[in-house]
Amino acid sequence: PPGLVPRRPALCELRDATVCYGARMAIQSVCLSVQPGEVVALLGENGAGKSTALHSLYGLVPLSAGEARYGGSRVTASPEKAIACGVGLVSQHFLLVQRLTVAENIVLGREPRRLGLFIDAARAEAEVVALGRSYGLEVHPRRRVSDLSVGEAQRVEILKALYRGARCLLLDEPTAVLTPPEANSLLRALRRRFVGDSRGRGLLIVTHK
Protein backbone atom coordinates (compact mmCIF):
# COMPACT_ATOMS: atom_id res chain seq x y z
CA PRO A 1 0.00 0.00 0.00
CA PRO A 2 1.11 3.62 -0.53
CA GLY A 3 3.29 4.91 2.29
CA LEU A 4 4.21 1.44 3.58
CA VAL A 5 7.96 1.08 4.14
CA PRO A 6 9.18 -1.97 2.20
CA ARG A 7 10.71 -4.73 4.29
CA ARG A 8 14.45 -5.09 3.90
CA PRO A 9 15.79 -8.37 2.51
CA ALA A 10 16.66 -11.01 5.09
CA LEU A 11 20.29 -11.06 6.15
CA CYS A 12 20.29 -14.79 5.50
CA GLU A 13 17.66 -17.45 4.94
CA LEU A 14 16.91 -21.02 3.98
CA ARG A 15 14.02 -21.90 1.68
CA ASP A 16 12.72 -25.48 1.61
CA ALA A 17 16.17 -26.71 2.61
CA THR A 18 16.71 -30.46 2.63
CA VAL A 19 19.93 -32.30 3.48
CA CYS A 20 20.31 -36.04 2.90
CA TYR A 21 23.18 -38.36 3.77
CA GLY A 22 22.48 -41.27 1.47
CA ALA A 23 19.08 -42.63 2.43
CA ARG A 24 19.07 -40.74 5.74
CA MET A 25 17.30 -37.37 5.74
CA ALA A 26 18.90 -34.97 8.24
CA ILE A 27 16.55 -32.02 7.61
CA GLN A 28 13.55 -31.69 5.30
CA SER A 29 11.96 -28.56 3.79
CA VAL A 30 13.37 -26.19 6.42
CA CYS A 31 12.47 -22.52 6.03
CA LEU A 32 13.99 -19.87 8.27
CA SER A 33 15.23 -16.31 7.94
CA VAL A 34 16.99 -13.66 9.98
CA GLN A 35 15.78 -10.14 9.35
CA PRO A 36 17.82 -7.01 10.15
CA GLY A 37 17.50 -6.16 13.84
CA GLU A 38 16.11 -9.60 14.67
CA VAL A 39 17.19 -12.39 17.00
CA VAL A 40 16.00 -15.87 16.03
CA ALA A 41 16.30 -19.01 18.17
CA LEU A 42 16.24 -22.43 16.51
CA LEU A 43 15.15 -24.89 19.20
CA GLY A 44 15.12 -28.67 19.29
CA GLU A 45 16.34 -31.81 20.97
CA ASN A 46 19.82 -33.20 20.37
CA GLY A 47 19.89 -34.87 16.95
CA ALA A 48 16.94 -32.87 15.61
CA GLY A 49 19.02 -31.37 12.79
CA LYS A 50 19.57 -27.86 14.21
CA SER A 51 23.31 -27.77 13.56
CA THR A 52 22.81 -29.31 10.12
CA ALA A 53 20.45 -26.46 9.21
CA LEU A 54 22.92 -23.91 10.56
CA HIS A 55 25.87 -25.43 8.73
CA SER A 56 23.93 -25.65 5.46
CA LEU A 57 23.07 -21.97 5.78
CA TYR A 58 26.78 -21.20 6.19
CA GLY A 59 27.82 -23.54 3.38
CA LEU A 60 29.65 -26.18 5.42
CA VAL A 61 27.00 -28.77 4.48
CA PRO A 62 25.70 -28.86 0.87
CA LEU A 63 21.96 -28.74 0.32
CA SER A 64 20.31 -31.72 -1.33
CA ALA A 65 17.32 -29.53 -2.24
CA GLY A 66 16.11 -26.00 -1.61
CA GLU A 67 18.21 -22.85 -1.50
CA ALA A 68 20.15 -20.44 0.68
CA ARG A 69 19.96 -16.67 0.31
CA TYR A 70 22.14 -13.84 1.61
CA GLY A 71 20.75 -10.33 1.50
CA GLY A 72 17.84 -11.51 -0.64
CA SER A 73 20.03 -13.08 -3.34
CA ARG A 74 20.15 -16.81 -3.99
CA VAL A 75 23.66 -18.21 -3.47
CA THR A 76 25.58 -21.43 -3.61
CA ALA A 77 26.50 -21.18 0.04
CA SER A 78 30.12 -21.55 1.13
CA PRO A 79 32.07 -20.15 4.09
CA GLU A 80 33.93 -17.78 1.76
CA LYS A 81 30.67 -16.50 0.26
CA ALA A 82 29.07 -16.21 3.69
CA ILE A 83 31.94 -14.12 5.09
CA ALA A 84 31.93 -11.90 2.00
CA CYS A 85 28.19 -11.32 2.50
CA GLY A 86 28.50 -10.51 6.20
CA VAL A 87 27.42 -13.86 7.64
CA GLY A 88 29.62 -15.29 10.41
CA LEU A 89 29.52 -18.68 12.15
CA VAL A 90 30.62 -19.38 15.72
CA SER A 91 30.81 -23.15 15.99
CA GLN A 92 30.34 -25.13 19.18
CA HIS A 93 33.88 -26.43 18.66
CA PHE A 94 36.28 -23.49 18.63
CA LEU A 95 38.72 -23.01 15.76
CA LEU A 96 41.46 -20.97 17.42
CA VAL A 97 45.26 -21.24 17.22
CA GLN A 98 46.22 -22.05 20.79
CA ARG A 99 49.76 -20.66 20.71
CA LEU A 100 48.73 -17.27 19.29
CA THR A 101 47.43 -14.33 21.28
CA VAL A 102 43.85 -13.13 21.35
CA ALA A 103 44.60 -10.26 18.97
CA GLU A 104 46.61 -12.48 16.60
CA ASN A 105 43.71 -14.94 16.37
CA ILE A 106 41.09 -12.26 15.76
CA VAL A 107 42.96 -10.46 12.96
CA LEU A 108 44.51 -13.62 11.43
CA GLY A 109 44.43 -13.29 7.65
CA ARG A 110 43.29 -9.65 7.87
CA GLU A 111 46.14 -8.12 9.81
CA PRO A 112 46.46 -4.31 9.71
CA ARG A 113 49.76 -3.33 8.11
CA ARG A 114 52.26 -0.50 8.09
CA LEU A 115 53.65 0.64 4.75
CA GLY A 116 51.68 -2.16 3.16
CA LEU A 117 54.23 -4.73 4.33
CA PHE A 118 54.65 -5.02 8.08
CA ILE A 119 51.99 -6.26 10.49
CA ASP A 120 50.96 -3.42 12.79
CA ALA A 121 50.62 -5.29 16.09
CA ALA A 122 49.83 -2.17 18.12
CA ARG A 123 46.99 -1.22 15.79
CA ALA A 124 45.66 -4.80 15.83
CA GLU A 125 45.57 -4.80 19.62
CA ALA A 126 43.88 -1.39 19.71
CA GLU A 127 41.22 -2.52 17.22
CA VAL A 128 40.55 -5.69 19.23
CA VAL A 129 40.20 -3.71 22.46
CA ALA A 130 37.79 -1.24 20.82
CA LEU A 131 35.72 -4.04 19.29
CA GLY A 132 35.52 -5.93 22.57
CA ARG A 133 34.41 -2.84 24.47
CA SER A 134 31.83 -2.00 21.83
CA TYR A 135 30.14 -5.40 22.27
CA GLY A 136 30.81 -5.95 25.96
CA LEU A 137 33.03 -8.94 25.09
CA GLU A 138 36.39 -7.78 26.42
CA VAL A 139 39.37 -10.13 26.42
CA HIS A 140 42.94 -8.88 26.92
CA PRO A 141 44.51 -8.81 23.42
CA ARG A 142 47.93 -10.10 24.53
CA ARG A 143 46.79 -13.21 26.36
CA ARG A 144 47.50 -16.52 24.69
CA VAL A 145 44.45 -18.51 23.70
CA SER A 146 45.87 -21.57 25.49
CA ASP A 147 45.53 -19.65 28.78
CA LEU A 148 41.88 -18.63 28.31
CA SER A 149 38.80 -20.07 29.96
CA VAL A 150 36.15 -21.64 27.73
CA GLY A 151 33.98 -18.53 28.07
CA GLU A 152 36.84 -16.23 27.09
CA ALA A 153 37.70 -18.41 24.09
CA GLN A 154 34.11 -18.17 22.92
CA ARG A 155 34.30 -14.38 23.16
CA VAL A 156 37.37 -14.51 20.92
CA GLU A 157 35.47 -16.60 18.35
CA ILE A 158 32.60 -14.11 18.31
CA LEU A 159 34.97 -11.13 18.04
CA LYS A 160 36.80 -12.89 15.18
CA ALA A 161 33.55 -13.10 13.21
CA LEU A 162 32.65 -9.49 14.01
CA TYR A 163 36.13 -8.30 13.00
CA ARG A 164 35.54 -9.83 9.57
CA GLY A 165 32.44 -7.70 9.14
CA ALA A 166 29.71 -10.14 10.18
CA ARG A 167 26.30 -8.43 10.25
CA CYS A 168 24.51 -11.71 10.91
CA LEU A 169 25.97 -14.09 13.52
CA LEU A 170 25.13 -17.79 13.54
CA LEU A 171 25.78 -19.24 17.01
CA ASP A 172 25.76 -23.02 17.47
CA GLU A 173 24.86 -23.94 21.08
CA PRO A 174 26.63 -20.84 22.48
CA THR A 175 25.86 -21.60 26.15
CA ALA A 176 26.39 -25.38 26.11
CA VAL A 177 30.00 -25.22 27.39
CA LEU A 178 29.64 -22.18 29.63
CA THR A 179 29.06 -21.87 33.36
CA PRO A 180 25.76 -20.17 34.32
CA PRO A 181 27.50 -16.82 35.07
CA GLU A 182 29.37 -16.96 31.75
CA ALA A 183 26.17 -17.84 29.88
CA ASN A 184 24.26 -14.97 31.50
CA SER A 185 27.07 -12.53 30.71
CA LEU A 186 27.20 -13.62 27.06
CA LEU A 187 23.44 -13.43 26.58
CA ARG A 188 23.29 -9.97 28.18
CA ALA A 189 25.99 -8.70 25.81
CA LEU A 190 24.29 -10.18 22.76
CA ARG A 191 20.86 -8.90 23.78
CA ARG A 192 22.22 -5.40 24.31
CA ARG A 193 23.89 -5.24 20.90
CA PHE A 194 21.58 -7.25 18.63
CA VAL A 195 17.96 -7.00 19.79
CA GLY A 196 16.31 -4.36 17.63
CA ASP A 197 19.69 -3.23 16.29
CA SER A 198 19.13 -0.07 14.26
CA ARG A 199 22.15 -0.76 12.05
CA GLY A 200 20.58 -3.92 10.70
CA ARG A 201 22.51 -6.67 12.42
CA GLY A 202 20.91 -10.02 13.25
CA LEU A 203 21.49 -13.13 15.30
CA LEU A 204 20.56 -16.80 14.87
CA ILE A 205 21.04 -18.97 17.96
CA VAL A 206 20.81 -22.74 17.83
CA THR A 207 20.03 -24.31 21.20
CA HIS A 208 18.28 -27.24 22.86
CA LYS A 209 17.62 -25.16 26.01
PDB file of C-alpha atoms in Angstrom:
ATOM      1  CA  PRO A   1       0.000   0.000   0.000  1.00  0.00           C
ATOM      2  CA  PRO A   2       1.111   3.624  -0.529  1.00  0.00           C
ATOM      3  CA  GLY A   3       3.292   4.910   2.287  1.00  0.00           C
ATOM      4  CA  LEU A   4       4.212   1.442   3.581  1.00  0.00           C
ATOM      5  CA  VAL A   5       7.962   1.083   4.144  1.00  0.00           C
ATOM      6  CA  PRO A   6       9.175  -1.973   2.203  1.00  0.00           C
ATOM      7  CA  ARG A   7      10.706  -4.734   4.291  1.00  0.00           C
ATOM      8  CA  ARG A   8      14.447  -5.087   3.895  1.00  0.00           C
ATOM      9  CA  PRO A   9      15.788  -8.369   2.513  1.00  0.00           C
ATOM     10  CA  ALA A  10      16.655 -11.014   5.085  1.00  0.00           C
ATOM     11  CA  LEU A  11      20.293 -11.057   6.149  1.00  0.00           C
ATOM     12  CA  CYS A  12      20.289 -14.794   5.495  1.00  0.00           C
ATOM     13  CA  GLU A  13      17.660 -17.446   4.937  1.00  0.00           C
ATOM     14  CA  LEU A  14      16.907 -21.024   3.983  1.00  0.00           C
ATOM     15  CA  ARG A  15      14.017 -21.896   1.677  1.00  0.00           C
ATOM     16  CA  ASP A  16      12.719 -25.479   1.611  1.00  0.00           C
ATOM     17  CA  ALA A  17      16.172 -26.712   2.606  1.00  0.00           C
ATOM     18  CA  THR A  18      16.710 -30.464   2.626  1.00  0.00           C
ATOM     19  CA  VAL A  19      19.932 -32.302   3.477  1.00  0.00           C
ATOM     20  CA  CYS A  20      20.311 -36.035   2.903  1.00  0.00           C
ATOM     21  CA  TYR A  21      23.178 -38.357   3.769  1.00  0.00           C
ATOM     22  CA  GLY A  22      22.483 -41.273   1.475  1.00  0.00           C
ATOM     23  CA  ALA A  23      19.077 -42.631   2.434  1.00  0.00           C
ATOM     24  CA  ARG A  24      19.073 -40.735   5.737  1.00  0.00           C
ATOM     25  CA  MET A  25      17.300 -37.370   5.743  1.00  0.00           C
ATOM     26  CA  ALA A  26      18.896 -34.972   8.245  1.00  0.00           C
ATOM     27  CA  ILE A  27      16.554 -32.017   7.610  1.00  0.00           C
ATOM     28  CA  GLN A  28      13.553 -31.687   5.297  1.00  0.00           C
ATOM     29  CA  SER A  29      11.961 -28.564   3.789  1.00  0.00           C
ATOM     30  CA  VAL A  30      13.369 -26.186   6.420  1.00  0.00           C
ATOM     31  CA  CYS A  31      12.472 -22.515   6.026  1.00  0.00           C
ATOM     32  CA  LEU A  32      13.988 -19.866   8.268  1.00  0.00           C
ATOM     33  CA  SER A  33      15.227 -16.311   7.938  1.00  0.00           C
ATOM     34  CA  VAL A  34      16.995 -13.657   9.982  1.00  0.00           C
ATOM     35  CA  GLN A  35      15.776 -10.142   9.352  1.00  0.00           C
ATOM     36  CA  PRO A  36      17.818  -7.012  10.149  1.00  0.00           C
ATOM     37  CA  GLY A  37      17.502  -6.158  13.837  1.00  0.00           C
ATOM     38  CA  GLU A  38      16.112  -9.598  14.665  1.00  0.00           C
ATOM     39  CA  VAL A  39      17.194 -12.386  17.005  1.00  0.00           C
ATOM     40  CA  VAL A  40      15.996 -15.867  16.030  1.00  0.00           C
ATOM     41  CA  ALA A  41      16.301 -19.009  18.166  1.00  0.00           C
ATOM     42  CA  LEU A  42      16.245 -22.427  16.506  1.00  0.00           C
ATOM     43  CA  LEU A  43      15.146 -24.890  19.200  1.00  0.00           C
ATOM     44  CA  GLY A  44      15.116 -28.668  19.289  1.00  0.00           C
ATOM     45  CA  GLU A  45      16.342 -31.811  20.974  1.00  0.00           C
ATOM     46  CA  ASN A  46      19.815 -33.196  20.370  1.00  0.00           C
ATOM     47  CA  GLY A  47      19.889 -34.866  16.949  1.00  0.00           C
ATOM     48  CA  ALA A  48      16.942 -32.867  15.611  1.00  0.00           C
ATOM     49  CA  GLY A  49      19.017 -31.365  12.786  1.00  0.00           C
ATOM     50  CA  LYS A  50      19.567 -27.859  14.212  1.00  0.00           C
ATOM     51  CA  SER A  51      23.305 -27.773  13.561  1.00  0.00           C
ATOM     52  CA  THR A  52      22.813 -29.306  10.117  1.00  0.00           C
ATOM     53  CA  ALA A  53      20.447 -26.456   9.211  1.00  0.00           C
ATOM     54  CA  LEU A  54      22.922 -23.906  10.559  1.00  0.00           C
ATOM     55  CA  HIS A  55      25.873 -25.429   8.726  1.00  0.00           C
ATOM     56  CA  SER A  56      23.931 -25.652   5.458  1.00  0.00           C
ATOM     57  CA  LEU A  57      23.075 -21.965   5.783  1.00  0.00           C
ATOM     58  CA  TYR A  58      26.781 -21.197   6.186  1.00  0.00           C
ATOM     59  CA  GLY A  59      27.816 -23.538   3.385  1.00  0.00           C
ATOM     60  CA  LEU A  60      29.647 -26.181   5.424  1.00  0.00           C
ATOM     61  CA  VAL A  61      27.000 -28.768   4.477  1.00  0.00           C
ATOM     62  CA  PRO A  62      25.703 -28.855   0.874  1.00  0.00           C
ATOM     63  CA  LEU A  63      21.963 -28.742   0.324  1.00  0.00           C
ATOM     64  CA  SER A  64      20.311 -31.725  -1.334  1.00  0.00           C
ATOM     65  CA  ALA A  65      17.323 -29.532  -2.244  1.00  0.00           C
ATOM     66  CA  GLY A  66      16.112 -26.005  -1.605  1.00  0.00           C
ATOM     67  CA  GLU A  67      18.211 -22.849  -1.501  1.00  0.00           C
ATOM     68  CA  ALA A  68      20.149 -20.440   0.680  1.00  0.00           C
ATOM     69  CA  ARG A  69      19.964 -16.667   0.314  1.00  0.00           C
ATOM     70  CA  TYR A  70      22.144 -13.844   1.607  1.00  0.00           C
ATOM     71  CA  GLY A  71      20.747 -10.326   1.496  1.00  0.00           C
ATOM     72  CA  GLY A  72      17.842 -11.511  -0.641  1.00  0.00           C
ATOM     73  CA  SER A  73      20.025 -13.078  -3.339  1.00  0.00           C
ATOM     74  CA  ARG A  74      20.155 -16.809  -3.985  1.00  0.00           C
ATOM     75  CA  VAL A  75      23.660 -18.210  -3.473  1.00  0.00           C
ATOM     76  CA  THR A  76      25.578 -21.431  -3.605  1.00  0.00           C
ATOM     77  CA  ALA A  77      26.498 -21.178   0.044  1.00  0.00           C
ATOM     78  CA  SER A  78      30.124 -21.548   1.132  1.00  0.00           C
ATOM     79  CA  PRO A  79      32.073 -20.152   4.090  1.00  0.00           C
ATOM     80  CA  GLU A  80      33.925 -17.780   1.762  1.00  0.00           C
ATOM     81  CA  LYS A  81      30.674 -16.504   0.256  1.00  0.00           C
ATOM     82  CA  ALA A  82      29.072 -16.207   3.689  1.00  0.00           C
ATOM     83  CA  ILE A  83      31.937 -14.122   5.086  1.00  0.00           C
ATOM     84  CA  ALA A  84      31.929 -11.900   1.999  1.00  0.00           C
ATOM     85  CA  CYS A  85      28.188 -11.320   2.500  1.00  0.00           C
ATOM     86  CA  GLY A  86      28.502 -10.510   6.202  1.00  0.00           C
ATOM     87  CA  VAL A  87      27.425 -13.860   7.643  1.00  0.00           C
ATOM     88  CA  GLY A  88      29.623 -15.292  10.411  1.00  0.00           C
ATOM     89  CA  LEU A  89      29.517 -18.676  12.146  1.00  0.00           C
ATOM     90  CA  VAL A  90      30.617 -19.379  15.724  1.00  0.00           C
ATOM     91  CA  SER A  91      30.810 -23.150  15.995  1.00  0.00           C
ATOM     92  CA  GLN A  92      30.337 -25.126  19.182  1.00  0.00           C
ATOM     93  CA  HIS A  93      33.882 -26.435  18.656  1.00  0.00           C
ATOM     94  CA  PHE A  94      36.275 -23.491  18.629  1.00  0.00           C
ATOM     95  CA  LEU A  95      38.723 -23.010  15.755  1.00  0.00           C
ATOM     96  CA  LEU A  96      41.458 -20.972  17.419  1.00  0.00           C
ATOM     97  CA  VAL A  97      45.258 -21.238  17.222  1.00  0.00           C
ATOM     98  CA  GLN A  98      46.225 -22.049  20.791  1.00  0.00           C
ATOM     99  CA  ARG A  99      49.765 -20.655  20.706  1.00  0.00           C
ATOM    100  CA  LEU A 100      48.727 -17.267  19.287  1.00  0.00           C
ATOM    101  CA  THR A 101      47.431 -14.335  21.284  1.00  0.00           C
ATOM    102  CA  VAL A 102      43.852 -13.133  21.351  1.00  0.00           C
ATOM    103  CA  ALA A 103      44.604 -10.265  18.967  1.00  0.00           C
ATOM    104  CA  GLU A 104      46.611 -12.484  16.603  1.00  0.00           C
ATOM    105  CA  ASN A 105      43.708 -14.944  16.367  1.00  0.00           C
ATOM    106  CA  ILE A 106      41.089 -12.259  15.765  1.00  0.00           C
ATOM    107  CA  VAL A 107      42.964 -10.461  12.963  1.00  0.00           C
ATOM    108  CA  LEU A 108      44.512 -13.615  11.434  1.00  0.00           C
ATOM    109  CA  GLY A 109      44.433 -13.290   7.652  1.00  0.00           C
ATOM    110  CA  ARG A 110      43.290  -9.654   7.873  1.00  0.00           C
ATOM    111  CA  GLU A 111      46.137  -8.120   9.808  1.00  0.00           C
ATOM    112  CA  PRO A 112      46.457  -4.312   9.706  1.00  0.00           C
ATOM    113  CA  ARG A 113      49.758  -3.335   8.111  1.00  0.00           C
ATOM    114  CA  ARG A 114      52.259  -0.503   8.090  1.00  0.00           C
ATOM    115  CA  LEU A 115      53.650   0.642   4.751  1.00  0.00           C
ATOM    116  CA  GLY A 116      51.677  -2.156   3.158  1.00  0.00           C
ATOM    117  CA  LEU A 117      54.228  -4.728   4.333  1.00  0.00           C
ATOM    118  CA  PHE A 118      54.649  -5.025   8.082  1.00  0.00           C
ATOM    119  CA  ILE A 119      51.986  -6.259  10.488  1.00  0.00           C
ATOM    120  CA  ASP A 120      50.960  -3.422  12.786  1.00  0.00           C
ATOM    121  CA  ALA A 121      50.620  -5.289  16.094  1.00  0.00           C
ATOM    122  CA  ALA A 122      49.827  -2.174  18.118  1.00  0.00           C
ATOM    123  CA  ARG A 123      46.990  -1.218  15.786  1.00  0.00           C
ATOM    124  CA  ALA A 124      45.664  -4.804  15.826  1.00  0.00           C
ATOM    125  CA  GLU A 125      45.567  -4.795  19.620  1.00  0.00           C
ATOM    126  CA  ALA A 126      43.876  -1.393  19.712  1.00  0.00           C
ATOM    127  CA  GLU A 127      41.216  -2.519  17.221  1.00  0.00           C
ATOM    128  CA  VAL A 128      40.546  -5.689  19.227  1.00  0.00           C
ATOM    129  CA  VAL A 129      40.202  -3.713  22.461  1.00  0.00           C
ATOM    130  CA  ALA A 130      37.793  -1.241  20.821  1.00  0.00           C
ATOM    131  CA  LEU A 131      35.718  -4.035  19.293  1.00  0.00           C
ATOM    132  CA  GLY A 132      35.521  -5.934  22.570  1.00  0.00           C
ATOM    133  CA  ARG A 133      34.411  -2.838  24.473  1.00  0.00           C
ATOM    134  CA  SER A 134      31.827  -2.003  21.834  1.00  0.00           C
ATOM    135  CA  TYR A 135      30.136  -5.395  22.273  1.00  0.00           C
ATOM    136  CA  GLY A 136      30.812  -5.953  25.955  1.00  0.00           C
ATOM    137  CA  LEU A 137      33.033  -8.935  25.090  1.00  0.00           C
ATOM    138  CA  GLU A 138      36.390  -7.783  26.417  1.00  0.00           C
ATOM    139  CA  VAL A 139      39.373 -10.135  26.417  1.00  0.00           C
ATOM    140  CA  HIS A 140      42.938  -8.882  26.916  1.00  0.00           C
ATOM    141  CA  PRO A 141      44.510  -8.813  23.423  1.00  0.00           C
ATOM    142  CA  ARG A 142      47.932 -10.095  24.529  1.00  0.00           C
ATOM    143  CA  ARG A 143      46.787 -13.213  26.362  1.00  0.00           C
ATOM    144  CA  ARG A 144      47.501 -16.522  24.689  1.00  0.00           C
ATOM    145  CA  VAL A 145      44.446 -18.510  23.700  1.00  0.00           C
ATOM    146  CA  SER A 146      45.866 -21.572  25.494  1.00  0.00           C
ATOM    147  CA  ASP A 147      45.534 -19.652  28.775  1.00  0.00           C
ATOM    148  CA  LEU A 148      41.883 -18.629  28.308  1.00  0.00           C
ATOM    149  CA  SER A 149      38.803 -20.070  29.956  1.00  0.00           C
ATOM    150  CA  VAL A 150      36.151 -21.641  27.729  1.00  0.00           C
ATOM    151  CA  GLY A 151      33.980 -18.528  28.071  1.00  0.00           C
ATOM    152  CA  GLU A 152      36.843 -16.232  27.094  1.00  0.00           C
ATOM    153  CA  ALA A 153      37.701 -18.413  24.088  1.00  0.00           C
ATOM    154  CA  GLN A 154      34.112 -18.175  22.920  1.00  0.00           C
ATOM    155  CA  ARG A 155      34.297 -14.384  23.156  1.00  0.00           C
ATOM    156  CA  VAL A 156      37.369 -14.508  20.916  1.00  0.00           C
ATOM    157  CA  GLU A 157      35.471 -16.603  18.346  1.00  0.00           C
ATOM    158  CA  ILE A 158      32.605 -14.107  18.313  1.00  0.00           C
ATOM    159  CA  LEU A 159      34.973 -11.131  18.035  1.00  0.00           C
ATOM    160  CA  LYS A 160      36.800 -12.886  15.178  1.00  0.00           C
ATOM    161  CA  ALA A 161      33.550 -13.096  13.213  1.00  0.00           C
ATOM    162  CA  LEU A 162      32.649  -9.490  14.008  1.00  0.00           C
ATOM    163  CA  TYR A 163      36.132  -8.295  12.998  1.00  0.00           C
ATOM    164  CA  ARG A 164      35.536  -9.833   9.572  1.00  0.00           C
ATOM    165  CA  GLY A 165      32.440  -7.701   9.141  1.00  0.00           C
ATOM    166  CA  ALA A 166      29.709 -10.135  10.180  1.00  0.00           C
ATOM    167  CA  ARG A 167      26.302  -8.434  10.254  1.00  0.00           C
ATOM    168  CA  CYS A 168      24.515 -11.714  10.908  1.00  0.00           C
ATOM    169  CA  LEU A 169      25.965 -14.089  13.516  1.00  0.00           C
ATOM    170  CA  LEU A 170      25.131 -17.790  13.540  1.00  0.00           C
ATOM    171  CA  LEU A 171      25.776 -19.245  17.007  1.00  0.00           C
ATOM    172  CA  ASP A 172      25.762 -23.024  17.471  1.00  0.00           C
ATOM    173  CA  GLU A 173      24.863 -23.943  21.080  1.00  0.00           C
ATOM    174  CA  PRO A 174      26.625 -20.844  22.483  1.00  0.00           C
ATOM    175  CA  THR A 175      25.856 -21.599  26.146  1.00  0.00           C
ATOM    176  CA  ALA A 176      26.391 -25.383  26.114  1.00  0.00           C
ATOM    177  CA  VAL A 177      29.995 -25.223  27.387  1.00  0.00           C
ATOM    178  CA  LEU A 178      29.640 -22.176  29.635  1.00  0.00           C
ATOM    179  CA  THR A 179      29.064 -21.874  33.364  1.00  0.00           C
ATOM    180  CA  PRO A 180      25.761 -20.172  34.323  1.00  0.00           C
ATOM    181  CA  PRO A 181      27.496 -16.817  35.074  1.00  0.00           C
ATOM    182  CA  GLU A 182      29.370 -16.963  31.748  1.00  0.00           C
ATOM    183  CA  ALA A 183      26.172 -17.840  29.880  1.00  0.00           C
ATOM    184  CA  ASN A 184      24.262 -14.967  31.501  1.00  0.00           C
ATOM    185  CA  SER A 185      27.071 -12.527  30.707  1.00  0.00           C
ATOM    186  CA  LEU A 186      27.202 -13.615  27.063  1.00  0.00           C
ATOM    187  CA  LEU A 187      23.441 -13.430  26.581  1.00  0.00           C
ATOM    188  CA  ARG A 188      23.286  -9.968  28.179  1.00  0.00           C
ATOM    189  CA  ALA A 189      25.993  -8.705  25.813  1.00  0.00           C
ATOM    190  CA  LEU A 190      24.286 -10.181  22.757  1.00  0.00           C
ATOM    191  CA  ARG A 191      20.856  -8.899  23.779  1.00  0.00           C
ATOM    192  CA  ARG A 192      22.217  -5.398  24.309  1.00  0.00           C
ATOM    193  CA  ARG A 193      23.894  -5.243  20.897  1.00  0.00           C
ATOM    194  CA  PHE A 194      21.578  -7.246  18.635  1.00  0.00           C
ATOM    195  CA  VAL A 195      17.958  -7.005  19.792  1.00  0.00           C
ATOM    196  CA  GLY A 196      16.308  -4.359  17.627  1.00  0.00           C
ATOM    197  CA  ASP A 197      19.692  -3.226  16.293  1.00  0.00           C
ATOM    198  CA  SER A 198      19.126  -0.073  14.264  1.00  0.00           C
ATOM    199  CA  ARG A 199      22.153  -0.760  12.051  1.00  0.00           C
ATOM    200  CA  GLY A 200      20.580  -3.920  10.703  1.00  0.00           C
ATOM    201  CA  ARG A 201      22.506  -6.675  12.423  1.00  0.00           C
ATOM    202  CA  GLY A 202      20.910 -10.019  13.252  1.00  0.00           C
ATOM    203  CA  LEU A 203      21.489 -13.129  15.296  1.00  0.00           C
ATOM    204  CA  LEU A 204      20.563 -16.798  14.872  1.00  0.00           C
ATOM    205  CA  ILE A 205      21.036 -18.967  17.963  1.00  0.00           C
ATOM    206  CA  VAL A 206      20.808 -22.745  17.833  1.00  0.00           C
ATOM    207  CA  THR A 207      20.029 -24.309  21.201  1.00  0.00           C
ATOM    208  CA  HIS A 208      18.283 -27.236  22.861  1.00  0.00           C
ATOM    209  CA  LYS A 209      17.617 -25.165  26.011  1.00  0.00           C
TER     210      LYS A 209
END
